[in-house]
Amino acid sequence: EDQVTQSPEALRLQEGESSSLNCSYTVSGLRGLFWYRQDPGKGPEFLFTLYSAGEEKEKERLKATLTKKESFLHITAPKPEDSATYLCAVQANNDMRFGAGTRLTVKP
Amino acid sequence: NAGVTQTPKFQVLKTGQSMTLQCAQDMNHNSMYWYRQDPGMGLRLIYYSASEGTTDKGEVPNGYNVSRLNKREFSLRLESAAPSQTSVYFCASSESHRNYGYTFGSGTRLTVV
């Protein structure tokens, strides 16, 4: 069965303190790995798609990377507005399977 | 740009009542989805419609039915609500069923008492 595990569950950073979020997965025939951002009371917002091991995508202070077993979301010099829950999802043959998310808090 | 619109935003039902959650998208997307989100469990797929005229079960379909009314609209029906269906429900759409990120609505918070 396809599984997606995100760690840590919660992460508190000081403004400017860089860190990484992890998404490990077990799936047969990965078609794509997706990262989303979710703010409280809102729906997830699509950030990146990664299709193959070694691929990287960047957007402002965020960089996503992919290996054959896991993906990392690196956050460089975060700001308070980066506070949100970050969701990872994988797609194999059919539906997109989501992890439980990492709740990121960035303190000024 | 409205994107994906869900109604209602909040709803309280009594056990055994029925209701329909509405979803509409204005991006000309082919695929539409219904997810539920519960604390600590992530988003779980209830039903999806890969294209107009088709619907398929997801991970947790029991107790729900769906209708793809046309390309824009995809509704979720609870025939006899149960407390276990208390959750936040999200509708999403994508250009195609595979290899594309989803655009989500803002959700419906449903409480069944």
PDB file of C-alpha atoms in Angstrom:
ATOM      1  CA  GLU A   1       0.000   0.000   0.000  1.00  0.00           C
ATOM      2  CA  ASP A   2       1.239   3.488  -0.854  1.00  0.00           C
ATOM      3  CA  GLN A   3       2.442   5.378   2.215  1.00  0.00           C
ATOM      4  CA  VAL A   4       3.616   8.910   2.820  1.00  0.00           C
ATOM      5  CA  THR A   5       5.249   9.926   6.103  1.00  0.00           C
ATOM      6  CA  GLN A   6       6.220  13.482   6.956  1.00  0.00           C
ATOM      7  CA  SER A   7       8.582  14.582   9.707  1.00  0.00           C
ATOM      8  CA  PRO A   8       8.717  16.353  11.994  1.00  0.00           C
ATOM      9  CA  GLU A   9       5.044  16.820  12.848  1.00  0.00           C
ATOM     10  CA  ALA A  10       5.774  20.343  14.048  1.00  0.00           C
ATOM     11  CA  LEU A  11       8.781  22.648  13.705  1.00  0.00           C
ATOM     12  CA  ARG A  12       9.416  25.980  15.386  1.00  0.00           C
ATOM     13  CA  LEU A  13      12.104  28.234  13.922  1.00  0.00           C
ATOM     14  CA  GLN A  14      13.407  31.683  14.601  1.00  0.00           C
ATOM     15  CA  GLU A  15      13.231  34.097  11.697  1.00  0.00           C
ATOM     16  CA  GLY A  16      16.310  33.509   9.522  1.00  0.00           C
ATOM     17  CA  GLU A  17      16.972  29.998  10.900  1.00  0.00           C
ATOM     18  CA  SER A  18      17.140  27.644   7.908  1.00  0.00           C
ATOM     19  CA  SER A  19      15.878  24.063   8.144  1.00  0.00           C
ATOM     20  CA  SER A  20      14.408  21.146   6.185  1.00  0.00           C
ATOM     21  CA  LEU A  21      11.166  19.204   6.190  1.00  0.00           C
ATOM     22  CA  ASN A  22      11.172  15.530   5.249  1.00  0.00           C
ATOM     23  CA  CYS A  23       8.725  13.444   3.229  1.00  0.00           C
ATOM     24  CA  SER A  24       9.455   9.727   2.928  1.00  0.00           C
ATOM     25  CA  TYR A  25       7.351   7.503   0.709  1.00  0.00           C
ATOM     26  CA  THR A  26       6.787   3.934  -0.373  1.00  0.00           C
ATOM     27  CA  VAL A  27       4.950   3.660  -3.655  1.00  0.00           C
ATOM     28  CA  SER A  28       5.134   1.507  -6.742  1.00  0.00           C
ATOM     29  CA  GLY A  29       5.697   3.447  -9.907  1.00  0.00           C
ATOM     30  CA  LEU A  30       5.952   7.028  -8.715  1.00  0.00           C
ATOM     31  CA  ARG A  31       4.459   9.441 -11.237  1.00  0.00           C
ATOM     32  CA  GLY A  32       5.028  12.571  -9.227  1.00  0.00           C
ATOM     33  CA  LEU A  33       5.678  13.996  -5.780  1.00  0.00           C
ATOM     34  CA  PHE A  34       3.840  17.180  -4.842  1.00  0.00           C
ATOM     35  CA  TRP A  35       4.308  19.822  -2.158  1.00  0.00           C
ATOM     36  CA  TYR A  36       1.474  22.023  -0.912  1.00  0.00           C
ATOM     37  CA  ARG A  37       1.185  24.809   1.629  1.00  0.00           C
ATOM     38  CA  GLN A  38      -1.915  25.067   3.814  1.00  0.00           C
ATOM     39  CA  ASP A  39      -2.801  28.095   5.922  1.00  0.00           C
ATOM     40  CA  PRO A  40      -5.263  27.716   8.835  1.00  0.00           C
ATOM     41  CA  GLY A  41      -8.872  27.572   7.674  1.00  0.00           C
ATOM     42  CA  LYS A  42      -7.930  27.379   3.998  1.00  0.00           C
ATOM     43  CA  GLY A  43      -7.442  24.749   1.343  1.00  0.00           C
ATOM     44  CA  PRO A  44      -3.972  23.538   0.349  1.00  0.00           C
ATOM     45  CA  GLU A  45      -2.086  25.634  -2.186  1.00  0.00           C
ATOM     46  CA  PHE A  46       0.059  23.850  -4.763  1.00  0.00           C
ATOM     47  CA  LEU A  47       3.798  24.630  -4.608  1.00  0.00           C
ATOM     48  CA  PHE A  48       5.879  22.112  -6.595  1.00  0.00           C
ATOM     49  CA  THR A  49       5.832  18.890  -8.566  1.00  0.00           C
ATOM     50  CA  LEU A  50       8.919  16.653  -8.752  1.00  0.00           C
ATOM     51  CA  TYR A  51       8.939  13.774 -11.211  1.00  0.00           C
ATOM     52  CA  SER A  52      12.283  12.010 -10.934  1.00  0.00           C
ATOM     53  CA  ALA A  53      15.142  11.443  -8.501  1.00  0.00           C
ATOM     54  CA  GLY A  54      17.676  14.261  -8.586  1.00  0.00           C
ATOM     55  CA  GLU A  55      15.145  16.877  -9.632  1.00  0.00           C
ATOM     56  CA  GLU A  56      15.003  20.189  -7.746  1.00  0.00           C
ATOM     57  CA  LYS A  57      12.485  23.053  -7.797  1.00  0.00           C
ATOM     58  CA  GLU A  58      12.765  26.485  -6.166  1.00  0.00           C
ATOM     59  CA  LYS A  59      10.339  29.225  -5.238  1.00  0.00           C
ATOM     60  CA  GLU A  60      11.493  32.205  -3.184  1.00  0.00           C
ATOM     61  CA  ARG A  61      12.864  30.769   0.100  1.00  0.00           C
ATOM     62  CA  LEU A  62      11.704  27.212  -0.638  1.00  0.00           C
ATOM     63  CA  LYS A  63      13.598  24.480  -2.459  1.00  0.00           C
ATOM     64  CA  ALA A  64      12.266  20.963  -2.975  1.00  0.00           C
ATOM     65  CA  THR A  65      14.463  17.977  -3.772  1.00  0.00           C
ATOM     66  CA  LEU A  66      13.690  14.347  -4.582  1.00  0.00           C
ATOM     67  CA  THR A  67      15.463  11.026  -4.124  1.00  0.00           C
ATOM     68  CA  LYS A  68      14.155   7.519  -4.757  1.00  0.00           C
ATOM     69  CA  LYS A  69      12.801   7.238  -1.215  1.00  0.00           C
ATOM     70  CA  GLU A  70      12.212  10.752   0.076  1.00  0.00           C
ATOM     71  CA  SER A  71      11.817  14.421  -0.634  1.00  0.00           C
ATOM     72  CA  PHE A  72      13.041  17.423   1.302  1.00  0.00           C
ATOM     73  CA  LEU A  73      11.592  20.892   1.474  1.00  0.00           C
ATOM     74  CA  HIS A  74      14.428  23.231   2.386  1.00  0.00           C
ATOM     75  CA  ILE A  75      13.494  26.596   3.848  1.00  0.00           C
ATOM     76  CA  THR A  76      16.248  29.216   3.686  1.00  0.00           C
ATOM     77  CA  ALA A  77      16.152  32.232   6.012  1.00  0.00           C
ATOM     78  CA  PRO A  78      12.439  31.813   6.770  1.00  0.00           C
ATOM     79  CA  LYS A  79      10.134  34.709   7.599  1.00  0.00           C
ATOM     80  CA  PRO A  80       7.035  34.692   9.831  1.00  0.00           C
ATOM     81  CA  GLU A  81       4.836  34.653   6.719  1.00  0.00           C
ATOM     82  CA  ASP A  82       6.252  31.209   5.900  1.00  0.00           C
ATOM     83  CA  SER A  83       4.365  29.833   8.910  1.00  0.00           C
ATOM     84  CA  ALA A  84       1.899  27.222   7.624  1.00  0.00           C
ATOM     85  CA  THR A  85       1.381  23.489   7.353  1.00  0.00           C
ATOM     86  CA  TYR A  86       3.337  21.931   4.504  1.00  0.00           C
ATOM     87  CA  LEU A  87       1.837  18.840   2.887  1.00  0.00           C
ATOM     88  CA  CYS A  88       3.572  16.259   0.754  1.00  0.00           C
ATOM     89  CA  ALA A  89       1.671  13.992  -1.645  1.00  0.00           C
ATOM     90  CA  VAL A  90       2.624  11.198  -4.021  1.00  0.00           C
ATOM     91  CA  GLN A  91       0.858   9.965  -7.106  1.00  0.00           C
ATOM     92  CA  ALA A  92       1.357   6.502  -8.497  1.00  0.00           C
ATOM     93  CA  ASN A  93      -1.270   4.808 -10.657  1.00  0.00           C
ATOM     94  CA  ASN A  94      -4.392   6.557  -9.504  1.00  0.00           C
ATOM     95  CA  ASP A  95      -5.135   8.891  -6.660  1.00  0.00           C
ATOM     96  CA  MET A  96      -2.843  11.350  -4.960  1.00  0.00           C
ATOM     97  CA  ARG A  97      -1.913  10.139  -1.457  1.00  0.00           C
ATOM     98  CA  PHE A  98      -1.165  12.821   1.143  1.00  0.00           C
ATOM     99  CA  GLY A  99       1.016  12.852   4.230  1.00  0.00           C
ATOM    100  CA  ALA A 100      -0.248  14.285   7.518  1.00  0.00           C
ATOM    101  CA  GLY A 101       1.837  17.428   7.129  1.00  0.00           C
ATOM    102  CA  THR A 102       4.469  19.414   9.018  1.00  0.00           C
ATOM    103  CA  ARG A 103       3.228  22.438  10.934  1.00  0.00           C
ATOM    104  CA  LEU A 104       5.892  25.162  10.631  1.00  0.00           C
ATOM    105  CA  THR A 105       5.965  28.177  12.936  1.00  0.00           C
ATOM    106  CA  VAL A 106       8.488  30.951  12.322  1.00  0.00           C
ATOM    107  CA  LYS A 107       8.923  33.382  15.204  1.00  0.00           C
ATOM    108  CA  PRO A 108      10.121  36.963  14.568  1.00  0.00           C
TER     109      PRO A 108
ATOM    110  CA  ASN B   1     -10.430  34.312 -10.730  1.00  0.00           C
ATOM    111  CA  ALA B   2     -12.705  32.295  -8.451  1.00  0.00           C
ATOM    112  CA  GLY B   3     -10.873  28.957  -8.922  1.00  0.00           C
ATOM    113  CA  VAL B   4     -12.738  26.284  -6.940  1.00  0.00           C
ATOM    114  CA  THR B   5     -15.859  27.365  -5.068  1.00  0.00           C
ATOM    115  CA  GLN B   6     -17.406  25.238  -2.337  1.00  0.00           C
ATOM    116  CA  THR B   7     -20.725  25.734  -0.592  1.00  0.00           C
ATOM    117  CA  PRO B   8     -21.623  25.828   2.216  1.00  0.00           C
ATOM    118  CA  LYS B   9     -18.597  26.850   4.302  1.00  0.00           C
ATOM    119  CA  PHE B  10     -20.068  25.528   7.552  1.00  0.00           C
ATOM    120  CA  GLN B  11     -22.826  23.039   8.299  1.00  0.00           C
ATOM    121  CA  VAL B  12     -24.209  21.293  11.360  1.00  0.00           C
ATOM    122  CA  LEU B  13     -26.299  18.155  10.795  1.00  0.00           C
ATOM    123  CA  LYS B  14     -28.132  15.811  13.079  1.00  0.00           C
ATOM    124  CA  THR B  15     -27.375  12.113  12.823  1.00  0.00           C
ATOM    125  CA  GLY B  16     -29.393  10.608   9.979  1.00  0.00           C
ATOM    126  CA  GLN B  17     -29.934  13.843   8.071  1.00  0.00           C
ATOM    127  CA  SER B  18     -28.827  14.153   4.474  1.00  0.00           C
ATOM    128  CA  MET B  19     -27.091  16.956   2.639  1.00  0.00           C
ATOM    129  CA  THR B  20     -25.196  17.773  -0.542  1.00  0.00           C
ATOM    130  CA  LEU B  21     -21.920  19.658  -0.692  1.00  0.00           C
ATOM    131  CA  GLN B  22     -21.528  21.676  -3.853  1.00  0.00           C
ATOM    132  CA  CYS B  23     -18.319  22.335  -5.781  1.00  0.00           C
ATOM    133  CA  ALA B  24     -17.721  24.313  -8.953  1.00  0.00           C
ATOM    134  CA  GLN B  25     -14.526  25.231 -10.826  1.00  0.00           C
ATOM    135  CA  ASP B  26     -14.027  27.844 -13.527  1.00  0.00           C
ATOM    136  CA  MET B  27     -10.616  26.757 -14.863  1.00  0.00           C
ATOM    137  CA  ASN B  28     -11.902  24.311 -17.477  1.00  0.00           C
ATOM    138  CA  HIS B  29     -10.235  21.459 -15.589  1.00  0.00           C
ATOM    139  CA  ASN B  30     -11.046  17.901 -16.579  1.00  0.00           C
ATOM    140  CA  SER B  31     -10.615  16.181 -13.206  1.00  0.00           C
ATOM    141  CA  MET B  32     -12.301  16.855  -9.888  1.00  0.00           C
ATOM    142  CA  TYR B  33     -11.906  15.382  -6.402  1.00  0.00           C
ATOM    143  CA  TRP B  34     -13.465  15.229  -2.956  1.00  0.00           C
ATOM    144  CA  TYR B  35     -11.206  14.848   0.088  1.00  0.00           C
ATOM    145  CA  ARG B  36     -11.821  14.871   3.804  1.00  0.00           C
ATOM    146  CA  GLN B  37      -9.260  16.167   6.293  1.00  0.00           C
ATOM    147  CA  ASP B  38      -9.133  14.971   9.877  1.00  0.00           C
ATOM    148  CA  PRO B  39      -6.551  15.948  12.521  1.00  0.00           C
ATOM    149  CA  GLY B  40      -3.399  13.839  12.327  1.00  0.00           C
ATOM    150  CA  MET B  41      -4.638  11.812   9.343  1.00  0.00           C
ATOM    151  CA  GLY B  42      -3.990  14.063   6.405  1.00  0.00           C
ATOM    152  CA  LEU B  43      -6.216  14.398   3.391  1.00  0.00           C
ATOM    153  CA  ARG B  44      -8.037  11.224   2.338  1.00  0.00           C
ATOM    154  CA  LEU B  45      -9.702  10.814  -1.029  1.00  0.00           C
ATOM    155  CA  ILE B  46     -13.426  10.054  -0.976  1.00  0.00           C
ATOM    156  CA  TYR B  47     -14.340  10.048  -4.687  1.00  0.00           C
ATOM    157  CA  TYR B  48     -12.922  11.469  -7.853  1.00  0.00           C
ATOM    158  CA  SER B  49     -13.970  12.177 -11.410  1.00  0.00           C
ATOM    159  CA  ALA B  50     -11.102  11.845 -13.849  1.00  0.00           C
ATOM    160  CA  SER B  51     -13.202  13.324 -16.639  1.00  0.00           C
ATOM    161  CA  GLU B  52     -16.744  14.456 -17.266  1.00  0.00           C
ATOM    162  CA  GLY B  53     -19.071  11.465 -17.198  1.00  0.00           C
ATOM    163  CA  THR B  54     -16.887   9.263 -14.974  1.00  0.00           C
ATOM    164  CA  THR B  55     -16.623   8.814 -11.220  1.00  0.00           C
ATOM    165  CA  ASP B  56     -14.526   6.435  -9.123  1.00  0.00           C
ATOM    166  CA  LYS B  57     -14.145   5.518  -5.482  1.00  0.00           C
ATOM    167  CA  GLY B  58     -11.186   6.711  -3.492  1.00  0.00           C
ATOM    168  CA  GLU B  59      -9.778   5.550  -0.186  1.00  0.00           C
ATOM    169  CA  VAL B  60     -12.844   6.254   2.033  1.00  0.00           C
ATOM    170  CA  PRO B  61     -16.052   6.170  -0.089  1.00  0.00           C
ATOM    171  CA  ASN B  62     -18.450   4.496   2.356  1.00  0.00           C
ATOM    172  CA  GLY B  63     -21.404   6.698   3.317  1.00  0.00           C
ATOM    173  CA  TYR B  64     -20.954   9.068   0.377  1.00  0.00           C
ATOM    174  CA  ASN B  65     -22.167   9.455  -3.179  1.00  0.00           C
ATOM    175  CA  VAL B  66     -21.071  11.856  -5.895  1.00  0.00           C
ATOM    176  CA  SER B  67     -22.400  13.373  -9.084  1.00  0.00           C
ATOM    177  CA  ARG B  68     -20.373  14.978 -11.864  1.00  0.00           C
ATOM    178  CA  LEU B  69     -23.135  17.263 -13.056  1.00  0.00           C
ATOM    179  CA  ASN B  70     -21.112  18.760 -15.913  1.00  0.00           C
ATOM    180  CA  LYS B  71     -17.496  19.707 -16.511  1.00  0.00           C
ATOM    181  CA  ARG B  72     -17.658  22.510 -13.943  1.00  0.00           C
ATOM    182  CA  GLU B  73     -19.594  20.930 -11.087  1.00  0.00           C
ATOM    183  CA  PHE B  74     -18.976  17.960  -8.804  1.00  0.00           C
ATOM    184  CA  SER B  75     -21.242  17.374  -5.807  1.00  0.00           C
ATOM    185  CA  LEU B  76     -20.833  15.159  -2.736  1.00  0.00           C
ATOM    186  CA  ARG B  77     -23.891  13.723  -0.993  1.00  0.00           C
ATOM    187  CA  LEU B  78     -24.223  12.309   2.490  1.00  0.00           C
ATOM    188  CA  GLU B  79     -27.399  10.231   2.512  1.00  0.00           C
ATOM    189  CA  SER B  80     -27.571   9.539   6.257  1.00  0.00           C
ATOM    190  CA  ALA B  81     -25.001  11.525   8.187  1.00  0.00           C
ATOM    191  CA  ALA B  82     -23.069   9.899  11.038  1.00  0.00           C
ATOM    192  CA  PRO B  83     -20.839  11.501  13.710  1.00  0.00           C
ATOM    193  CA  SER B  84     -17.832   9.781  12.071  1.00  0.00           C
ATOM    194  CA  GLN B  85     -18.405  12.040   9.066  1.00  0.00           C
ATOM    195  CA  THR B  86     -17.593  15.135  11.113  1.00  0.00           C
ATOM    196  CA  SER B  87     -14.657  16.576   9.190  1.00  0.00           C
ATOM    197  CA  VAL B  88     -13.462  19.311   6.878  1.00  0.00           C
ATOM    198  CA  TYR B  89     -14.288  18.517   3.265  1.00  0.00           C
ATOM    199  CA  PHE B  90     -12.243  19.849   0.375  1.00  0.00           C
ATOM    200  CA  CYS B  91     -13.040  19.829  -3.291  1.00  0.00           C
ATOM    201  CA  ALA B  92     -10.175  20.051  -5.765  1.00  0.00           C
ATOM    202  CA  SER B  93      -9.667  20.123  -9.505  1.00  0.00           C
ATOM    203  CA  SER B  94      -6.792  19.534 -11.896  1.00  0.00           C
ATOM    204  CA  GLU B  95      -6.123  19.866 -15.597  1.00  0.00           C
ATOM    205  CA  SER B  96      -5.674  16.113 -15.890  1.00  0.00           C
ATOM    206  CA  HIS B  97      -5.946  13.151 -13.539  1.00  0.00           C
ATOM    207  CA  ARG B  98      -2.216  12.442 -13.525  1.00  0.00           C
ATOM    208  CA  ASN B  99       0.943  14.487 -13.192  1.00  0.00           C
ATOM    209  CA  TYR B 100      -0.721  17.800 -12.344  1.00  0.00           C
ATOM    210  CA  GLY B 101      -1.039  19.625  -9.052  1.00  0.00           C
ATOM    211  CA  TYR B 102      -4.501  20.223  -7.662  1.00  0.00           C
ATOM    212  CA  THR B 103      -6.333  23.496  -7.038  1.00  0.00           C
ATOM    213  CA  PHE B 104      -8.338  23.268  -3.823  1.00  0.00           C
ATOM    214  CA  GLY B 105     -11.412  25.074  -2.602  1.00  0.00           C
ATOM    215  CA  SER B 106     -11.562  26.684   0.818  1.00  0.00           C
ATOM    216  CA  GLY B 107     -13.399  23.767   2.420  1.00  0.00           C
ATOM    217  CA  THR B 108     -16.652  22.917   4.177  1.00  0.00           C
ATOM    218  CA  ARG B 109     -16.511  22.343   7.923  1.00  0.00           C
ATOM    219  CA  LEU B 110     -19.182  19.737   8.710  1.00  0.00           C
ATOM    220  CA  THR B 111     -20.260  18.739  12.202  1.00  0.00           C
ATOM    221  CA  VAL B 112     -22.642  15.824  12.738  1.00  0.00           C
ATOM    222  CA  VAL B 113     -24.238  15.719  16.179  1.00  0.00           C
TER     223      VAL B 113
END
